[in-house]
């Protein structure tokens, strides 16, 4: 099996690459800066230079692949709505087009943010796919961009454009995390330690 992974230098994408390699897949990563992906190349990942918003580069990288794992996303950029929309929504549209052109399946890494900030925490029980998405405030740029990008993926599947699905992880942290753990570390410097689960 041959896979293309976006976001391969990030937390989720790097672990997807490792797992695919361990399972015997041939793995290619779409990367903006090959120098930042030296660890991936050393592990056996083929690097395709490009950006997720470059339709042609994305299509070239996906050519010959069986599955596209789309884990690239802007999580905390500065610059307002456009800073989220371009990489997340436009990048996902390019992922759909690239998967379609390659005849590949598409797995899009979405987020529980699509439910809305309060809905996922105020649910009476476990949050599942059946939970209705709450209205989003204008300033909830990340949530809006993930909701719109996920809608593109699911609509493409419904219309038969490509076999596509989305997963909705919650906070992801661990080795190579550049988002959650640094925030937690800043809190600890102030003597505050959140207790997860009590």
PDB file of C-alpha atoms in Angstrom:
ATOM      1  CA  UNK A   1       0.000   0.000   0.000  1.00  0.00           C
ATOM      2  CA  UNK A   2       1.166   3.517  -0.810  1.00  0.00           C
ATOM      3  CA  UNK A   3       0.208   6.546   1.243  1.00  0.00           C
ATOM      4  CA  UNK A   4       0.591  10.290   1.082  1.00  0.00           C
ATOM      5  CA  UNK A   5       0.649  12.056   4.447  1.00  0.00           C
ATOM      6  CA  UNK A   6       0.186  15.795   4.875  1.00  0.00           C
ATOM      7  CA  UNK A   7       1.192  17.461   8.111  1.00  0.00           C
ATOM      8  CA  UNK A   8       3.941  14.857   8.369  1.00  0.00           C
ATOM      9  CA  UNK A   9       6.286  17.161  10.290  1.00  0.00           C
ATOM     10  CA  UNK A  10       3.581  17.770  12.895  1.00  0.00           C
ATOM     11  CA  UNK A  11       2.464  15.700  15.842  1.00  0.00           C
ATOM     12  CA  UNK A  12      -0.285  13.578  14.301  1.00  0.00           C
ATOM     13  CA  UNK A  13       1.211  13.291  10.821  1.00  0.00           C
ATOM     14  CA  UNK A  14       4.638  12.216  12.075  1.00  0.00           C
ATOM     15  CA  UNK A  15       3.090   9.405  14.112  1.00  0.00           C
ATOM     16  CA  UNK A  16       0.927   8.354  11.149  1.00  0.00           C
ATOM     17  CA  UNK A  17       4.095   8.091   9.045  1.00  0.00           C
ATOM     18  CA  UNK A  18       5.827   5.977  11.693  1.00  0.00           C
ATOM     19  CA  UNK A  19       2.877   3.617  11.983  1.00  0.00           C
ATOM     20  CA  UNK A  20       2.481   3.231   8.227  1.00  0.00           C
ATOM     21  CA  UNK A  21       6.184   2.462   7.813  1.00  0.00           C
ATOM     22  CA  UNK A  22       6.025  -0.080  10.657  1.00  0.00           C
ATOM     23  CA  UNK A  23       3.078  -1.740   8.919  1.00  0.00           C
ATOM     24  CA  UNK A  24       4.992  -2.027   5.638  1.00  0.00           C
ATOM     25  CA  UNK A  25       3.454   0.839   3.677  1.00  0.00           C
ATOM     26  CA  UNK A  26       5.360   2.963   1.181  1.00  0.00           C
ATOM     27  CA  UNK A  27       5.013   6.496   2.538  1.00  0.00           C
ATOM     28  CA  UNK A  28       5.340   9.869   0.864  1.00  0.00           C
ATOM     29  CA  UNK A  29       4.989  13.186   2.703  1.00  0.00           C
ATOM     30  CA  UNK A  30       3.961  16.526   1.214  1.00  0.00           C
ATOM     31  CA  UNK A  31       6.276  19.010   2.941  1.00  0.00           C
ATOM     32  CA  UNK A  32       6.898  22.720   2.541  1.00  0.00           C
ATOM     33  CA  UNK A  33      10.459  22.577   3.859  1.00  0.00           C
ATOM     34  CA  UNK A  34      12.325  19.308   3.215  1.00  0.00           C
ATOM     35  CA  UNK A  35      15.044  20.338   5.703  1.00  0.00           C
ATOM     36  CA  UNK A  36      12.452  20.187   8.513  1.00  0.00           C
ATOM     37  CA  UNK A  37      11.542  16.667   7.391  1.00  0.00           C
ATOM     38  CA  UNK A  38      15.054  15.184   7.514  1.00  0.00           C
ATOM     39  CA  UNK A  39      14.006  12.798  10.309  1.00  0.00           C
ATOM     40  CA  UNK A  40      11.192  11.469   8.111  1.00  0.00           C
ATOM     41  CA  UNK A  41      13.491  11.022   5.117  1.00  0.00           C
ATOM     42  CA  UNK A  42      15.996   9.145   7.287  1.00  0.00           C
ATOM     43  CA  UNK A  43      13.187   6.820   8.382  1.00  0.00           C
ATOM     44  CA  UNK A  44      12.303   5.995   4.769  1.00  0.00           C
ATOM     45  CA  UNK A  45       9.580   8.527   3.934  1.00  0.00           C
ATOM     46  CA  UNK A  46       9.813   9.949   0.403  1.00  0.00           C
ATOM     47  CA  UNK A  47       9.507  13.726   0.473  1.00  0.00           C
ATOM     48  CA  UNK A  48       7.416  15.637  -2.055  1.00  0.00           C
ATOM     49  CA  UNK A  49       7.995  19.368  -1.860  1.00  0.00           C
ATOM     50  CA  UNK A  50       4.856  21.471  -1.914  1.00  0.00           C
ATOM     51  CA  UNK A  51       2.088  23.102   0.006  1.00  0.00           C
ATOM     52  CA  UNK A  52      -1.425  21.799   0.594  1.00  0.00           C
ATOM     53  CA  UNK A  53      -2.846  24.936  -1.042  1.00  0.00           C
ATOM     54  CA  UNK A  54      -0.918  24.229  -4.271  1.00  0.00           C
ATOM     55  CA  UNK A  55      -3.306  22.003  -6.216  1.00  0.00           C
ATOM     56  CA  UNK A  56      -0.678  20.864  -8.726  1.00  0.00           C
ATOM     57  CA  UNK A  57       1.951  19.991  -6.109  1.00  0.00           C
ATOM     58  CA  UNK A  58      -0.683  18.149  -4.078  1.00  0.00           C
ATOM     59  CA  UNK A  59      -1.847  16.172  -7.118  1.00  0.00           C
ATOM     60  CA  UNK A  60       1.744  15.237  -8.046  1.00  0.00           C
ATOM     61  CA  UNK A  61       2.424  14.068  -4.500  1.00  0.00           C
ATOM     62  CA  UNK A  62      -0.761  11.969  -4.389  1.00  0.00           C
ATOM     63  CA  UNK A  63      -0.220  10.323  -7.790  1.00  0.00           C
ATOM     64  CA  UNK A  64       0.091   6.571  -7.401  1.00  0.00           C
ATOM     65  CA  UNK A  65      -1.057   6.567  -3.777  1.00  0.00           C
ATOM     66  CA  UNK A  66      -3.827   4.357  -2.428  1.00  0.00           C
ATOM     67  CA  UNK A  67      -4.672   6.568   0.556  1.00  0.00           C
ATOM     68  CA  UNK A  68      -4.185  10.238   1.411  1.00  0.00           C
ATOM     69  CA  UNK A  69      -3.929  10.927   5.149  1.00  0.00           C
ATOM     70  CA  UNK A  70      -4.668  14.658   5.412  1.00  0.00           C
ATOM     71  CA  UNK A  71      -3.339  15.730   8.820  1.00  0.00           C
ATOM     72  CA  UNK A  72      -2.067  19.199   7.883  1.00  0.00           C
ATOM     73  CA  UNK A  73      -3.853  22.105   9.565  1.00  0.00           C
ATOM     74  CA  UNK A  74      -3.277  25.570  10.898  1.00  0.00           C
ATOM     75  CA  UNK A  75      -4.198  25.407  14.577  1.00  0.00           C
ATOM     76  CA  UNK A  76      -3.069  28.701  16.083  1.00  0.00           C
ATOM     77  CA  UNK A  77      -1.982  31.095  13.329  1.00  0.00           C
ATOM     78  CA  UNK A  78      -2.160  34.865  13.619  1.00  0.00           C
ATOM     79  CA  UNK A  79      -4.045  36.851  11.049  1.00  0.00           C
ATOM     80  CA  UNK A  80      -7.738  36.197  11.601  1.00  0.00           C
ATOM     81  CA  UNK A  81     -10.120  34.122   9.518  1.00  0.00           C
ATOM     82  CA  UNK A  82      -8.032  34.008   6.329  1.00  0.00           C
ATOM     83  CA  UNK A  83      -5.062  32.580   8.237  1.00  0.00           C
ATOM     84  CA  UNK A  84      -7.273  29.582   9.083  1.00  0.00           C
ATOM     85  CA  UNK A  85      -9.406  29.400   5.930  1.00  0.00           C
ATOM     86  CA  UNK A  86      -6.598  29.214   3.397  1.00  0.00           C
ATOM     87  CA  UNK A  87      -4.613  26.290   4.858  1.00  0.00           C
ATOM     88  CA  UNK A  88      -7.536  24.431   6.400  1.00  0.00           C
ATOM     89  CA  UNK A  89     -10.421  24.855   3.962  1.00  0.00           C
ATOM     90  CA  UNK A  90      -8.549  25.521   0.730  1.00  0.00           C
ATOM     91  CA  UNK A  91      -5.958  22.888   1.660  1.00  0.00           C
ATOM     92  CA  UNK A  92      -8.700  20.324   2.242  1.00  0.00           C
ATOM     93  CA  UNK A  93     -10.329  21.157  -1.086  1.00  0.00           C
ATOM     94  CA  UNK A  94      -6.949  20.398  -2.668  1.00  0.00           C
ATOM     95  CA  UNK A  95      -6.789  17.121  -0.705  1.00  0.00           C
ATOM     96  CA  UNK A  96     -10.172  16.071  -2.091  1.00  0.00           C
ATOM     97  CA  UNK A  97      -9.099  16.944  -5.642  1.00  0.00           C
ATOM     98  CA  UNK A  98      -5.756  15.146  -5.275  1.00  0.00           C
ATOM     99  CA  UNK A  99      -7.386  12.013  -3.847  1.00  0.00           C
ATOM    100  CA  UNK A 100      -9.926  12.024  -6.645  1.00  0.00           C
ATOM    101  CA  UNK A 101      -7.248  12.420  -9.340  1.00  0.00           C
ATOM    102  CA  UNK A 102      -5.180   9.609  -7.812  1.00  0.00           C
ATOM    103  CA  UNK A 103      -8.158   7.319  -7.253  1.00  0.00           C
ATOM    104  CA  UNK A 104      -7.100   7.246  -3.601  1.00  0.00           C
ATOM    105  CA  UNK A 105      -9.120   7.090  -0.420  1.00  0.00           C
ATOM    106  CA  UNK A 106      -8.986  10.175   1.787  1.00  0.00           C
ATOM    107  CA  UNK A 107      -8.801  10.262   5.571  1.00  0.00           C
ATOM    108  CA  UNK A 108      -9.185  13.822   6.840  1.00  0.00           C
ATOM    109  CA  UNK A 109      -8.105  14.675  10.380  1.00  0.00           C
ATOM    110  CA  UNK A 110     -10.832  17.004  11.600  1.00  0.00           C
ATOM    111  CA  UNK A 111     -11.467  17.989  15.227  1.00  0.00           C
ATOM    112  CA  UNK A 112     -14.074  17.924  17.982  1.00  0.00           C
ATOM    113  CA  UNK A 113     -14.021  21.697  17.494  1.00  0.00           C
ATOM    114  CA  UNK A 114     -16.651  21.141  14.772  1.00  0.00           C
ATOM    115  CA  UNK A 115     -19.252  20.617  17.523  1.00  0.00           C
ATOM    116  CA  UNK A 116     -18.720  24.114  18.892  1.00  0.00           C
ATOM    117  CA  UNK A 117     -16.861  25.145  22.013  1.00  0.00           C
ATOM    118  CA  UNK A 118     -19.654  24.588  24.496  1.00  0.00           C
ATOM    119  CA  UNK A 119     -21.640  21.772  22.860  1.00  0.00           C
ATOM    120  CA  UNK A 120     -18.985  19.119  23.335  1.00  0.00           C
ATOM    121  CA  UNK A 121     -18.597  19.953  27.032  1.00  0.00           C
ATOM    122  CA  UNK A 122     -22.271  20.417  27.894  1.00  0.00           C
ATOM    123  CA  UNK A 123     -23.436  17.138  26.389  1.00  0.00           C
ATOM    124  CA  UNK A 124     -25.286  14.940  28.914  1.00  0.00           C
ATOM    125  CA  UNK A 125     -23.348  11.886  27.777  1.00  0.00           C
ATOM    126  CA  UNK A 126     -20.453  10.905  25.589  1.00  0.00           C
ATOM    127  CA  UNK A 127     -20.024  13.040  22.492  1.00  0.00           C
ATOM    128  CA  UNK A 128     -20.671  11.088  19.313  1.00  0.00           C
ATOM    129  CA  UNK A 129     -21.279  11.778  15.665  1.00  0.00           C
ATOM    130  CA  UNK A 130     -24.976  12.285  16.322  1.00  0.00           C
ATOM    131  CA  UNK A 131     -24.374  15.395  18.467  1.00  0.00           C
ATOM    132  CA  UNK A 132     -25.733  18.389  16.589  1.00  0.00           C
ATOM    133  CA  UNK A 133     -23.182  21.047  15.757  1.00  0.00           C
ATOM    134  CA  UNK A 134     -23.806  24.225  17.748  1.00  0.00           C
ATOM    135  CA  UNK A 135     -23.672  27.660  16.154  1.00  0.00           C
ATOM    136  CA  UNK A 136     -20.145  29.067  16.098  1.00  0.00           C
ATOM    137  CA  UNK A 137     -19.160  32.590  17.033  1.00  0.00           C
ATOM    138  CA  UNK A 138     -17.419  34.620  14.332  1.00  0.00           C
ATOM    139  CA  UNK A 139     -14.135  34.548  16.247  1.00  0.00           C
ATOM    140  CA  UNK A 140     -14.079  30.726  16.448  1.00  0.00           C
ATOM    141  CA  UNK A 141     -11.869  30.623  13.367  1.00  0.00           C
ATOM    142  CA  UNK A 142     -10.314  27.209  13.939  1.00  0.00           C
ATOM    143  CA  UNK A 143     -13.675  25.536  14.594  1.00  0.00           C
ATOM    144  CA  UNK A 144     -15.254  27.208  11.556  1.00  0.00           C
ATOM    145  CA  UNK A 145     -12.366  26.186   9.315  1.00  0.00           C
ATOM    146  CA  UNK A 146     -12.465  22.572  10.511  1.00  0.00           C
ATOM    147  CA  UNK A 147     -16.254  22.433  10.127  1.00  0.00           C
ATOM    148  CA  UNK A 148     -16.041  23.791   6.578  1.00  0.00           C
ATOM    149  CA  UNK A 149     -13.163  21.503   5.620  1.00  0.00           C
ATOM    150  CA  UNK A 150     -14.927  18.460   7.045  1.00  0.00           C
ATOM    151  CA  UNK A 151     -18.076  19.389   5.124  1.00  0.00           C
ATOM    152  CA  UNK A 152     -16.046  19.381   1.884  1.00  0.00           C
ATOM    153  CA  UNK A 153     -14.734  15.889   2.643  1.00  0.00           C
ATOM    154  CA  UNK A 154     -18.087  14.393   3.603  1.00  0.00           C
ATOM    155  CA  UNK A 155     -19.837  16.040   0.656  1.00  0.00           C
ATOM    156  CA  UNK A 156     -17.228  14.618  -1.735  1.00  0.00           C
ATOM    157  CA  UNK A 157     -17.934  11.162  -0.318  1.00  0.00           C
ATOM    158  CA  UNK A 158     -21.710  11.604  -0.557  1.00  0.00           C
ATOM    159  CA  UNK A 159     -21.430  12.710  -4.188  1.00  0.00           C
ATOM    160  CA  UNK A 160     -19.104   9.835  -5.069  1.00  0.00           C
ATOM    161  CA  UNK A 161     -16.241  12.189  -5.956  1.00  0.00           C
ATOM    162  CA  UNK A 162     -13.879  10.200  -3.727  1.00  0.00           C
ATOM    163  CA  UNK A 163     -14.080   7.669  -0.923  1.00  0.00           C
ATOM    164  CA  UNK A 164     -13.500  10.018   1.973  1.00  0.00           C
ATOM    165  CA  UNK A 165     -14.065  10.218   5.704  1.00  0.00           C
ATOM    166  CA  UNK A 166     -13.107  12.380   8.652  1.00  0.00           C
ATOM    167  CA  UNK A 167     -12.051  11.638  12.198  1.00  0.00           C
ATOM    168  CA  UNK A 168     -12.573  14.070  15.082  1.00  0.00           C
ATOM    169  CA  UNK A 169      -9.834  13.795  17.688  1.00  0.00           C
ATOM    170  CA  UNK A 170      -9.894  15.886  20.834  1.00  0.00           C
ATOM    171  CA  UNK A 171      -6.712  17.429  22.242  1.00  0.00           C
ATOM    172  CA  UNK A 172      -3.753  15.445  20.956  1.00  0.00           C
ATOM    173  CA  UNK A 173      -0.484  15.579  22.850  1.00  0.00           C
ATOM    174  CA  UNK A 174       2.663  13.537  23.200  1.00  0.00           C
ATOM    175  CA  UNK A 175       6.112  13.300  21.662  1.00  0.00           C
ATOM    176  CA  UNK A 176       6.727  16.113  19.171  1.00  0.00           C
ATOM    177  CA  UNK A 177       3.739  18.155  20.402  1.00  0.00           C
ATOM    178  CA  UNK A 178       4.167  21.863  19.672  1.00  0.00           C
ATOM    179  CA  UNK A 179       0.693  22.986  20.778  1.00  0.00           C
ATOM    180  CA  UNK A 180      -0.736  21.510  23.981  1.00  0.00           C
ATOM    181  CA  UNK A 181       2.317  20.654  26.097  1.00  0.00           C
ATOM    182  CA  UNK A 182       3.955  24.088  25.628  1.00  0.00           C
ATOM    183  CA  UNK A 183       0.712  25.735  26.813  1.00  0.00           C
ATOM    184  CA  UNK A 184       0.621  23.453  29.841  1.00  0.00           C
ATOM    185  CA  UNK A 185       4.273  24.241  30.556  1.00  0.00           C
ATOM    186  CA  UNK A 186       3.486  27.980  30.572  1.00  0.00           C
ATOM    187  CA  UNK A 187       0.739  27.376  33.147  1.00  0.00           C
ATOM    188  CA  UNK A 188       3.075  25.356  35.336  1.00  0.00           C
ATOM    189  CA  UNK A 189       5.508  28.283  35.425  1.00  0.00           C
ATOM    190  CA  UNK A 190       2.748  30.248  37.193  1.00  0.00           C
ATOM    191  CA  UNK A 191       2.219  27.465  39.736  1.00  0.00           C
ATOM    192  CA  UNK A 192      -1.055  26.284  38.187  1.00  0.00           C
ATOM    193  CA  UNK A 193      -1.491  22.559  37.529  1.00  0.00           C
ATOM    194  CA  UNK A 194      -4.739  21.438  35.857  1.00  0.00           C
ATOM    195  CA  UNK A 195      -5.991  18.076  37.090  1.00  0.00           C
ATOM    196  CA  UNK A 196      -7.404  16.123  34.161  1.00  0.00           C
ATOM    197  CA  UNK A 197     -10.182  13.792  35.292  1.00  0.00           C
ATOM    198  CA  UNK A 198     -10.125  15.116  38.876  1.00  0.00           C
TER     199      UNK A 198
END
